[in-house]
Coordinates of C-alpha atoms and ligand atoms in Angstrom, one line a residue:
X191 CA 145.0 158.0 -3.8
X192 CA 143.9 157.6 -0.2
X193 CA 140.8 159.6 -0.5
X194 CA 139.5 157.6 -3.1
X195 CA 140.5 154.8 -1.9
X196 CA 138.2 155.8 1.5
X197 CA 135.5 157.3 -0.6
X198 CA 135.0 154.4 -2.8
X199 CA 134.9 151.9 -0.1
X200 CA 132.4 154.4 1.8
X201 CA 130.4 153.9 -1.4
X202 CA 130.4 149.9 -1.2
X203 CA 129.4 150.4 2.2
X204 CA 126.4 152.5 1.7
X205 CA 125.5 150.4 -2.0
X206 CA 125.6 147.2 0.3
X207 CA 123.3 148.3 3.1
X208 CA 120.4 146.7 2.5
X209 CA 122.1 143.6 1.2
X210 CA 123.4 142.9 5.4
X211 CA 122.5 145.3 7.5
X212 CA 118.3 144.3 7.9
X213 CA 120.0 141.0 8.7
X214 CA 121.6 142.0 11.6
X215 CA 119.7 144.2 13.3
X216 CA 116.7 141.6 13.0
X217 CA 119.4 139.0 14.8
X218 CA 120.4 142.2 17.4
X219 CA 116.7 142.4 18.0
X220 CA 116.2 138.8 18.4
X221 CA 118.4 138.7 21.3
X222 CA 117.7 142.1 22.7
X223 CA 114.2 140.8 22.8
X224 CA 115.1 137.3 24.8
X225 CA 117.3 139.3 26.8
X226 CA 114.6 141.4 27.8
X227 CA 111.6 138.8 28.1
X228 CA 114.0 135.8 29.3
X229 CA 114.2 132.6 27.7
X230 CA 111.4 131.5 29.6
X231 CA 109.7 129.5 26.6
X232 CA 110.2 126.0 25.7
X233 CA 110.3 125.9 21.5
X234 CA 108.0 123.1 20.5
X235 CA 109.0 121.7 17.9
X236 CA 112.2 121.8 20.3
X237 CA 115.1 119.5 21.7
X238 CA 112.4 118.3 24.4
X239 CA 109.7 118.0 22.6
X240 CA 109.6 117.0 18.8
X241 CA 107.6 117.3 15.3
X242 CA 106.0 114.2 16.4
X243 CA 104.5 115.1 20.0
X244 CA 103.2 118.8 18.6
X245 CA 99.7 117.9 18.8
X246 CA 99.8 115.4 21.3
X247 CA 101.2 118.1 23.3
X248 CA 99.0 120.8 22.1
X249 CA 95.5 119.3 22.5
X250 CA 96.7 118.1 26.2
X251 CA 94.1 119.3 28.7
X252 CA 96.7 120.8 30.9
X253 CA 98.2 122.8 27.6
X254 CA 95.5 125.0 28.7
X255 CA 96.9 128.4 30.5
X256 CA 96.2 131.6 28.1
X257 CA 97.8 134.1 30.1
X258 CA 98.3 133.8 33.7
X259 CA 102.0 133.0 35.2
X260 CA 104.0 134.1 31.1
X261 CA 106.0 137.5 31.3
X262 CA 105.3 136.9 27.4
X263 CA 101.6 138.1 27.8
X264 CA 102.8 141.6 29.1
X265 CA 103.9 141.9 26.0
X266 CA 100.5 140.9 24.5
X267 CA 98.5 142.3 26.6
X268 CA 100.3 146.0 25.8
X269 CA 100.1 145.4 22.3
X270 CA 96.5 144.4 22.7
X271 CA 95.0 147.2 25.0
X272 CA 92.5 148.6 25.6
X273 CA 90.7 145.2 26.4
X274 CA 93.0 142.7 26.6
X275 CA 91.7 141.3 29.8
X276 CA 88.2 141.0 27.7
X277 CA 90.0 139.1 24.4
X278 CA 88.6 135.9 24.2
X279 CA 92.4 134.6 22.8
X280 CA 93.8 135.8 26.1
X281 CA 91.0 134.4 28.8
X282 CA 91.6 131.7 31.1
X283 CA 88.9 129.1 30.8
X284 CA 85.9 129.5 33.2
X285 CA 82.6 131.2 33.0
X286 CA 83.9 134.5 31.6
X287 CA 85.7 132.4 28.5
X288 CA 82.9 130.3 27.7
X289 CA 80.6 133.0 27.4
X290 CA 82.7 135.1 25.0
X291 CA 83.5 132.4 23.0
X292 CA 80.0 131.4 22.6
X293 CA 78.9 134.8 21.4
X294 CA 82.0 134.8 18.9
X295 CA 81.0 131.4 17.6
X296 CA 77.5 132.6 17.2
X297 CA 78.6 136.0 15.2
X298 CA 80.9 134.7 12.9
X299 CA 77.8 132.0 12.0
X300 CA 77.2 133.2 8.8
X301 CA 75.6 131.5 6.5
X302 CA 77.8 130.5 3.4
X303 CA 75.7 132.0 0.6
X304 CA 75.7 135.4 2.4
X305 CA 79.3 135.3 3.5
X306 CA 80.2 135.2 0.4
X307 CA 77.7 137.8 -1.5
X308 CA 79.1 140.3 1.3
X309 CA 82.6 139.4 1.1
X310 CA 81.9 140.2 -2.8
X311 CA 80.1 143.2 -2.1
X312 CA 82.6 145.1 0.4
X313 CA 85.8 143.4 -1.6
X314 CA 84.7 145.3 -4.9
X315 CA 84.0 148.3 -3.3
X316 CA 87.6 148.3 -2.1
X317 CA 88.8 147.8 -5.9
X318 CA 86.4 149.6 -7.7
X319 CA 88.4 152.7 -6.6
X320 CA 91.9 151.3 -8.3
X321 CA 92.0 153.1 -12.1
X322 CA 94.4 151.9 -14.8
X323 CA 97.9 150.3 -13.2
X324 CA 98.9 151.1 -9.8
X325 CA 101.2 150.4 -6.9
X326 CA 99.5 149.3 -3.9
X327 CA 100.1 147.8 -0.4
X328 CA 97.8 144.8 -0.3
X329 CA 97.2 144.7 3.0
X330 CA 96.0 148.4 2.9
X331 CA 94.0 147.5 0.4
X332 CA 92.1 144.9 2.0
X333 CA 91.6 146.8 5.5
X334 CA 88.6 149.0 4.2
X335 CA 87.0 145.7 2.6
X336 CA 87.4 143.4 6.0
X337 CA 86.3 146.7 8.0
X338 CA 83.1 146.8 6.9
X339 CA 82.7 143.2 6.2
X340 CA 82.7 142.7 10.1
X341 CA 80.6 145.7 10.9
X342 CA 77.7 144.6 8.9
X343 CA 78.5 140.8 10.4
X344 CA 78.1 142.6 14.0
X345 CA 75.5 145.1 13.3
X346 CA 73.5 144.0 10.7
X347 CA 73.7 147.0 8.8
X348 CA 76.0 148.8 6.4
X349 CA 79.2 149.7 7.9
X350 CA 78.8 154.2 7.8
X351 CA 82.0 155.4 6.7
X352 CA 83.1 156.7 9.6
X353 CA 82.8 153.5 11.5
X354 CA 84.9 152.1 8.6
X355 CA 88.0 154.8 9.0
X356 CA 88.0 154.4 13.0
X357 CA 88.3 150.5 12.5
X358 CA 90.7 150.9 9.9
X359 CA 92.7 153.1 12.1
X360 CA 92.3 150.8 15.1
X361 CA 93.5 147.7 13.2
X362 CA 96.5 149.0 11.5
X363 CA 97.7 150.5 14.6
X364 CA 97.6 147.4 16.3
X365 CA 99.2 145.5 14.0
X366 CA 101.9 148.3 13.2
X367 CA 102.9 147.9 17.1
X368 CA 102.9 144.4 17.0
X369 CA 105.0 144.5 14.6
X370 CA 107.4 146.8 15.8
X371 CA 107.0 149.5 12.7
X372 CA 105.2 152.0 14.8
X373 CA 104.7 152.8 18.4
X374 CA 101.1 152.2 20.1
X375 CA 98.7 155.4 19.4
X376 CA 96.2 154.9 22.2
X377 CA 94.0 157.4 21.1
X378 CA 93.2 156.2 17.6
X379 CA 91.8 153.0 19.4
X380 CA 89.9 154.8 22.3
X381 CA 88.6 156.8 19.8
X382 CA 86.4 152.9 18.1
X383 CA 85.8 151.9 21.8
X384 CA 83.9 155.6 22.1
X385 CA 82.3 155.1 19.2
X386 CA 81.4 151.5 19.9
X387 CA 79.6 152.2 23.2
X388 CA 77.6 154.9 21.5
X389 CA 76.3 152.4 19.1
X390 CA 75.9 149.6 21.5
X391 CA 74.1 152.4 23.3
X392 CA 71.8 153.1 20.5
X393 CA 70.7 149.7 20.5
X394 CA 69.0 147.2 17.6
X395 CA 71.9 144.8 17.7
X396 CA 70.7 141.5 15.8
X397 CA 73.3 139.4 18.4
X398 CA 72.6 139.0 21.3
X399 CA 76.4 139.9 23.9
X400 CA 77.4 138.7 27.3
X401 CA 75.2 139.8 29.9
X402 CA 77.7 140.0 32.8
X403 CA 79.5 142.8 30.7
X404 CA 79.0 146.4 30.8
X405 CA 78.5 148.7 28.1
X406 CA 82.0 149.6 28.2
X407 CA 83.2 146.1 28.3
X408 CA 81.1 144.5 25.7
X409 CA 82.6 147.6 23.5
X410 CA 86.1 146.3 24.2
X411 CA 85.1 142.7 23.7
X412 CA 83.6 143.9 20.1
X413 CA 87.1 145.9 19.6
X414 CA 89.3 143.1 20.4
X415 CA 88.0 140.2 18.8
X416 CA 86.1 141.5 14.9
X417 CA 87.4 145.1 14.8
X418 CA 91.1 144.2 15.7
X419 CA 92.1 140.2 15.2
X420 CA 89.5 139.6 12.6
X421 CA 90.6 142.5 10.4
X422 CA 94.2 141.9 10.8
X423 CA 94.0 138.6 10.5
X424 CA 91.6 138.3 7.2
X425 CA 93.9 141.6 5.4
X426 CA 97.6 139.8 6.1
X427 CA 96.2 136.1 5.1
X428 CA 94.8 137.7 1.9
X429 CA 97.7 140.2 1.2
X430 CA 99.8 136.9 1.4
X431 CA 97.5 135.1 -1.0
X432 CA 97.4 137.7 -3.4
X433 CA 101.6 138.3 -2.9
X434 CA 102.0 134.2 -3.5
X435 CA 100.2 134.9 -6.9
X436 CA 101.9 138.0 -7.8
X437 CA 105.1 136.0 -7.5
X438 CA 104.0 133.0 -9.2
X439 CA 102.5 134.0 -12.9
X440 CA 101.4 130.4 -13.7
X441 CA 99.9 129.9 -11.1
X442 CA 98.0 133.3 -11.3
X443 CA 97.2 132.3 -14.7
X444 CA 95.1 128.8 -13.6
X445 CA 93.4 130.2 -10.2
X446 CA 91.9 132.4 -12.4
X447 CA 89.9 130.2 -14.0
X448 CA 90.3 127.4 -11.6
X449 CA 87.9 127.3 -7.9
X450 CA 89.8 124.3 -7.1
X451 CA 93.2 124.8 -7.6
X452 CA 92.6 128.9 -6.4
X453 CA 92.3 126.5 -3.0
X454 CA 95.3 124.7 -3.4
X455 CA 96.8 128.1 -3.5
X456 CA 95.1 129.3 0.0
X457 CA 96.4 125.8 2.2
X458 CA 100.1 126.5 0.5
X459 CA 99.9 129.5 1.2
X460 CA 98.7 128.9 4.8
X461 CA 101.5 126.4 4.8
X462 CA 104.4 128.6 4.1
X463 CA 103.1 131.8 5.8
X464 CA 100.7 130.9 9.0
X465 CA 99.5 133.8 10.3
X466 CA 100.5 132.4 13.7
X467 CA 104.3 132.4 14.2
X468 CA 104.2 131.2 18.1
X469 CA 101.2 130.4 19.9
X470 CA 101.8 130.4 23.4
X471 CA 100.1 127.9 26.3
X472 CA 101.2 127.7 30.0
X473 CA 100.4 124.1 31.4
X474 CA 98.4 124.0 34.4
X475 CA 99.4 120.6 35.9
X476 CA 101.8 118.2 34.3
X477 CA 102.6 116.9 31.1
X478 CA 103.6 113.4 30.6
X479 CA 104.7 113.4 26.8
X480 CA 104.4 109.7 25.1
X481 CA 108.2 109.7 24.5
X482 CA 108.5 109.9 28.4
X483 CA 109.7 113.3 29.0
X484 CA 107.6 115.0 31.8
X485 CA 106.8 119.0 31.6
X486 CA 106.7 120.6 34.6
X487 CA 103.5 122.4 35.6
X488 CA 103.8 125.9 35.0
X489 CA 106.0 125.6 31.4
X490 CA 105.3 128.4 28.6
X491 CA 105.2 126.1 25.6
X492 CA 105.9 127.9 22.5
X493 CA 104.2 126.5 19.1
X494 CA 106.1 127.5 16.6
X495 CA 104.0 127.2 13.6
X496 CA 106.2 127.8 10.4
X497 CA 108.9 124.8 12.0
X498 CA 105.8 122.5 12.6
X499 CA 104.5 123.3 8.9
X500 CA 108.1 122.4 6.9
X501 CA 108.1 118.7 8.7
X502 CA 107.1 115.7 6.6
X503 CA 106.6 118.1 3.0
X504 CA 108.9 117.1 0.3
X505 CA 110.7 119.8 -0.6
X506 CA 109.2 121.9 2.0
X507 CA 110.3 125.5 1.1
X508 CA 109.1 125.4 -2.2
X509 CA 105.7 126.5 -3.5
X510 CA 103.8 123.8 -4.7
X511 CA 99.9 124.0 -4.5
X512 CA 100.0 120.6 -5.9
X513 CA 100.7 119.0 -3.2
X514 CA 97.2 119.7 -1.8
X515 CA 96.2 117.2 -4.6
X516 CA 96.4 113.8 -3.0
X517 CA 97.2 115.6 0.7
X518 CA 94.5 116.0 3.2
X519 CA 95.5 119.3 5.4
X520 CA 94.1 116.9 8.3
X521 CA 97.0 113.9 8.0
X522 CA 99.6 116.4 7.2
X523 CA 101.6 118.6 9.5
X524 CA 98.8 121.0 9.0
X525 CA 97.0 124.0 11.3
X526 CA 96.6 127.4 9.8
X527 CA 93.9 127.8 12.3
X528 CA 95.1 125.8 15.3
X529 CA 94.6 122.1 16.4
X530 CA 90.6 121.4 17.2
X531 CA 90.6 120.1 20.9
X532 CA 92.5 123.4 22.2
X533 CA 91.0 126.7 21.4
X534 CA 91.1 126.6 17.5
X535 CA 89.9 129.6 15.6
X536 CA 86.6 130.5 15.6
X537 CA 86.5 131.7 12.3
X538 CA 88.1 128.8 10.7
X539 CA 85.0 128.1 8.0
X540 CA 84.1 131.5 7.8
X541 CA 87.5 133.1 6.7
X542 CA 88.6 130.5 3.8
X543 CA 85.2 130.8 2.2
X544 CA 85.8 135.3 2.3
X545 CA 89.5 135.1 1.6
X546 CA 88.6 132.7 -1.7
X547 CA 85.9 135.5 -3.1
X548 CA 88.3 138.4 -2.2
X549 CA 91.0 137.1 -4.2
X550 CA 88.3 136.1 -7.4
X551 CA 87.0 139.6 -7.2
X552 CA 90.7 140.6 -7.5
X553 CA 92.0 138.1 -10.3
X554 CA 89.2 139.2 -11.7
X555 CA 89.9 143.0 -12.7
X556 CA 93.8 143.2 -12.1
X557 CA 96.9 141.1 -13.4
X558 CA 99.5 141.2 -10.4
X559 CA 103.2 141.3 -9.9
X560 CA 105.4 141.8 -7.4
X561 CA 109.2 142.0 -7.3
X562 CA 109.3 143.0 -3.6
X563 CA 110.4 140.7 -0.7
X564 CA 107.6 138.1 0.7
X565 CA 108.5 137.2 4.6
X566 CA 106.2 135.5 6.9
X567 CA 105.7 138.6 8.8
X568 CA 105.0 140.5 5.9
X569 CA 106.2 143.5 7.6
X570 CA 106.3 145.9 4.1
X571 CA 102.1 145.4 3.6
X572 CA 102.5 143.5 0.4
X573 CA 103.5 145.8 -2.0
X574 CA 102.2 144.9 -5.3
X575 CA 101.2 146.1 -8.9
X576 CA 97.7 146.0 -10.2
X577 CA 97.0 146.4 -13.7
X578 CA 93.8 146.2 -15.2
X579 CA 93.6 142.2 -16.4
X580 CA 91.8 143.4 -19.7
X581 CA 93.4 146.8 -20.3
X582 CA 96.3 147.6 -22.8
X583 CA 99.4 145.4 -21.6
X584 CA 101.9 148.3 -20.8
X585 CA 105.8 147.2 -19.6
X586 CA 106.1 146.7 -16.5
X587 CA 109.8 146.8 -16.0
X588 CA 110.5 149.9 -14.8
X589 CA 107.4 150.2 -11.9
X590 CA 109.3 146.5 -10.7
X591 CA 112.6 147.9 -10.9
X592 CA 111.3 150.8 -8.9
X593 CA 109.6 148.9 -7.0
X594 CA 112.4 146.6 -5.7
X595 CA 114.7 149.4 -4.9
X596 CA 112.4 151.0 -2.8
X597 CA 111.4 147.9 -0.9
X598 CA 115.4 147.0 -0.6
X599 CA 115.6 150.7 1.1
X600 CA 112.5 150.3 3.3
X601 CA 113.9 147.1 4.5
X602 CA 117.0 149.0 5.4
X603 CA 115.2 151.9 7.4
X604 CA 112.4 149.5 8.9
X605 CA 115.1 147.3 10.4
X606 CA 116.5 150.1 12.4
X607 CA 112.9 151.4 13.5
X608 CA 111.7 147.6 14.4
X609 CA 115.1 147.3 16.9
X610 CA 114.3 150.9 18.6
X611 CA 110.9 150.8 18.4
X612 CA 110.5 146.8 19.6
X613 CA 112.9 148.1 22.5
X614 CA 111.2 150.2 23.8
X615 CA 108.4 148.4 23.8
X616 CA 109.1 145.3 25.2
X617 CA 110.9 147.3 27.9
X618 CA 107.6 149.8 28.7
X619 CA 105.3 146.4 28.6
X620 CA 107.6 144.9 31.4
X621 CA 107.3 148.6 33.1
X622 CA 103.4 148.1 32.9
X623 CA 102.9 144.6 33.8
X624 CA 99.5 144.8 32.4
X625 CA 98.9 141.0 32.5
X626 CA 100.3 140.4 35.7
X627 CA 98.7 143.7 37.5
X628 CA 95.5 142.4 36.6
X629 CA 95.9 139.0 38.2
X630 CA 97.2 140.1 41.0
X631 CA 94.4 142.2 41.4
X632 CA 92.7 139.0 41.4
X633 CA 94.2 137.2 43.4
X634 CA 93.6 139.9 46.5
X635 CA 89.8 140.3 45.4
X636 CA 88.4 137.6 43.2
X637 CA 85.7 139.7 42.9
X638 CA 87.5 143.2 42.1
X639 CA 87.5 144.5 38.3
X640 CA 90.9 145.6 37.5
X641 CA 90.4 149.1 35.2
X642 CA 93.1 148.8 33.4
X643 CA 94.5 152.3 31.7
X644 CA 93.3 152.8 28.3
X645 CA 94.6 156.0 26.8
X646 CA 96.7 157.3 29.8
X647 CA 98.8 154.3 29.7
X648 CA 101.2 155.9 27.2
X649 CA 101.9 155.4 23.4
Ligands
LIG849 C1 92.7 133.5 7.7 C2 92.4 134.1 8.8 C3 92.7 133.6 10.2 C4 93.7 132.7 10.6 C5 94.8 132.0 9.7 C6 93.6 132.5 12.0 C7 94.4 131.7 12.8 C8 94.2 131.5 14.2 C9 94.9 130.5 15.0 C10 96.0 129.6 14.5 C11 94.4 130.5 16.2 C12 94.8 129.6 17.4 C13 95.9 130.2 18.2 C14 96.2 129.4 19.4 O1 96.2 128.2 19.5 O2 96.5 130.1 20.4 C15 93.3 131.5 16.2 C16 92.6 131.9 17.3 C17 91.6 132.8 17.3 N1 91.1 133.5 16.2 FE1 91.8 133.3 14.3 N2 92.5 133.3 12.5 C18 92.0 133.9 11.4 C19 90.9 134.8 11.3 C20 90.2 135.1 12.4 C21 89.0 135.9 12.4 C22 88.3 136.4 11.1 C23 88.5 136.0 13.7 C24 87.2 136.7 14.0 C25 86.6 136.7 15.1 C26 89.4 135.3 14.5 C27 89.3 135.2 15.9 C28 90.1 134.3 16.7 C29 89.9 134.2 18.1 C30 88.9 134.9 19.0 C31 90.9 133.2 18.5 C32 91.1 132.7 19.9 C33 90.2 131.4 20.1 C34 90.2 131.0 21.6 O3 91.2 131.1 22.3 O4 89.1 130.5 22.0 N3 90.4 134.7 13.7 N4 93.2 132.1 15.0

């Protein structure tokens, strides 16, 4: 009797895995993670500072600190390297920041009509290699399509294949770390910054880059801002578009034929999944909040995006593009791309217009459906069926039952890996200090260039 007894409840165990146990090693890693880092954030919205000060606070002049003085940017830096002292998201202002961001704004200044016909271009090209009904990841999907997008809007010139597989490999290794699914592979992304200098090297470049930067620098600079954040950024906000859709049939069924109401779609589904789950600042003087409560100079304020987005919606967990009908994203408790007066993103015209014509070009051949889990973080790439929107209707039960239970087990497994993995790297971050190492270099020799490792600075 007793065996059984111990076998069947070994059973219920192992059946109920997935149900608990991604749960709690994401709450273990939580407070591994602030046991490791320290709680040295203050949450905004928070108990000091509320919903109602976010962007007073935000767009304060002295909310203005990127990276200097947070043992948070180790962590970014690492994730980010080679180059992070180069990525215009992690510069202090001055000189060095303006420049960048200057060239950035002037590069992504594409006009509309071409944006577009290129997003259309390099989006079909991605999907014109999907036959009959398939299982995809859709941020895998997207990669190839934003990779080459961004080359052309750098170079001016078809992206060559290979450039298209290094980029690929650079951005989903980035994004993998930061993450916490994979460990860093710092030869995958050496491997773009050498081929980068070699094409910067060959000259013909239709933009014009910094001129205080070397060869080597400018590469990084490229690297960093189009070849890393704007192809992870464009693939996950699209992936999440497309998931919201392939969870939501009636609504697939109108953005199909609706431009309008397709945009609906994209700000609710900014809404409920910013790409952004903390932005960080560090105030350089004090803050004197209009509820009276002072911040001292110094503070790492941590805006947490997804809180700030669920305050003042009706119902605010549910998905309801109608809500964008008589809401203007600019009175509501809105900022998929940041607030205006503190270091918004450049890209914020450009990427709604491409995101919009990737999804069309997808609605457009393939009917989706998803039964696999949607989180903010997105950390299974979207997994997603495609079949052909005009071809024979075959059941789709069994690839969603199939599906499900595979994404229930991946859960499972990718918990454990995410608490080992994000371990180990938050504790070799805080070994390399690459953040602080380089302003301390500063500090000694305002003039000094701090070479920071690239490939020798382990995985
Ligand atoms: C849908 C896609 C995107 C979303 C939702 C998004 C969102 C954001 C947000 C919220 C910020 C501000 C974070 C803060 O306040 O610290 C930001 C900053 C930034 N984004 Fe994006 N982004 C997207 C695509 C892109 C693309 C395509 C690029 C290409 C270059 C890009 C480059 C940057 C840069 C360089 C910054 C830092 C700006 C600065 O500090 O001056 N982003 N992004």
């Amino acid at each position: 009797m007793l065996p059984v007894l111990v076998l069947t409840l070994c059973v219920l165990v192992v059946v109920s895995l997935p149900l608990w146990l991604p749960k709690g090693t994401v709450a273990l890693r939580m407070r591994v993670f602030a046991h490791l880092n320290g709680h040295e954030g203050i949450p905004v919205p928070g108990d000091l500072v509320g919903a109602a000060q976010f962007k007073e606070v935000y767009s304060h002049p002295a909310a203005n600190g990127r990276s200097r003085g947070a043992g948070l940017s180790d962590l970014f830096w690492y994730w980010l390297s080679p180059g992070a002292d180069l990525h215009q998201e992690h510069l202090e202002a001055g000189d060095r920041y303006e420049e960048i961001a200057h060239t950035t704004r002037r590069i992504l200044g594409v006009p509309r009509t071409r944006a577009e016909a290129l997003a259309e271009r390099c989006s079909a090209r991605a999907l014109n290699g999907i036959h009959g009904t398939r299982l995809v990841r859709l941020r895998d999907l997207m990669m190839p399509a934003w990779a080459e997008f961004y080359y052309e809007v750098v170079f001016g010139e078809r992206c060559p294949p290979k450039a298209r597989d290094l980029i690929v490999d650079n951005a989903d290794d980035v994004v993998t770390a930061l993450k916490c699914c994979g460990l860093r592979h710092m030869d995958r992304r050496d491997r773009l910054t050498r081929f980068l200098i070699d094409r910067l090297d060959a000259g013909g470049l239709p933009h014009e880059l910094p001129a205080d930067l070397s060869t080597r620098e400018r590469a990084l600079y490229l690297q960093g801002t189009f070849f890393n954040t704007a192809i992870v950024q464009t693939s996950e906000a699209v992936a999440h578009l497309l998931m919201v859709l392939a969870q939501h049939p009636e609504a697939q069924t109108r953005a199909v034929r609706d431009d309008h109401y397709l945009d609906q779609v994209i700000e609710e589904t900014f809404r409920l999944y910013p790409l952004f789950g903390i932005a960080h600042r560090i105030t350089t003087g004090e803050i004197t909040v209009s509820d009276g409560v002072t911040l001292p100079s110094g503070s790492v304020l941590c805006f947490n995006y997804p809180a700030f987005h669920r305050v003042g919606f009706e119902d605010p967990d549910r998905f309801d593009p109608s809500r964008w009908e008589t809401l203007s994203a600019r009175d509501a408790n809105h900022i998929p791309f940041g607030v205006a007066s503190n270091r918004p993103c450049p890209a914020w015209r450009l990427a709604p217009i491409t995101m919009r014509v990737a999804a069309r070009e997808t609605l457009k051949r393939f009917a989706l459906s998803t039964s696999a889990s949607h989180t903010r973080s997105m950390p299974n790439r979207g997994p997603c069926l495609l079949a052909p929107r005009d071809g024979s209707r075959r059941p789709r039960h069994a690839p969603l039952a199939y599906l499900w239970l595979r994404d229930r087990w991946e859960d499972l497994t990718r918990s454990v890996v995410q608490l080992v993995l994000g371990t180990y790297m938050v504790r070799d971050a805080r070994r390399q200090r690459l953040c602080q190492r380089h302003f301390d270099a500063r500090k000694r020799d305002p003039g000094a260039v701090e070479h920071l490792p690239a490939a020798a600075d382990g995985p």
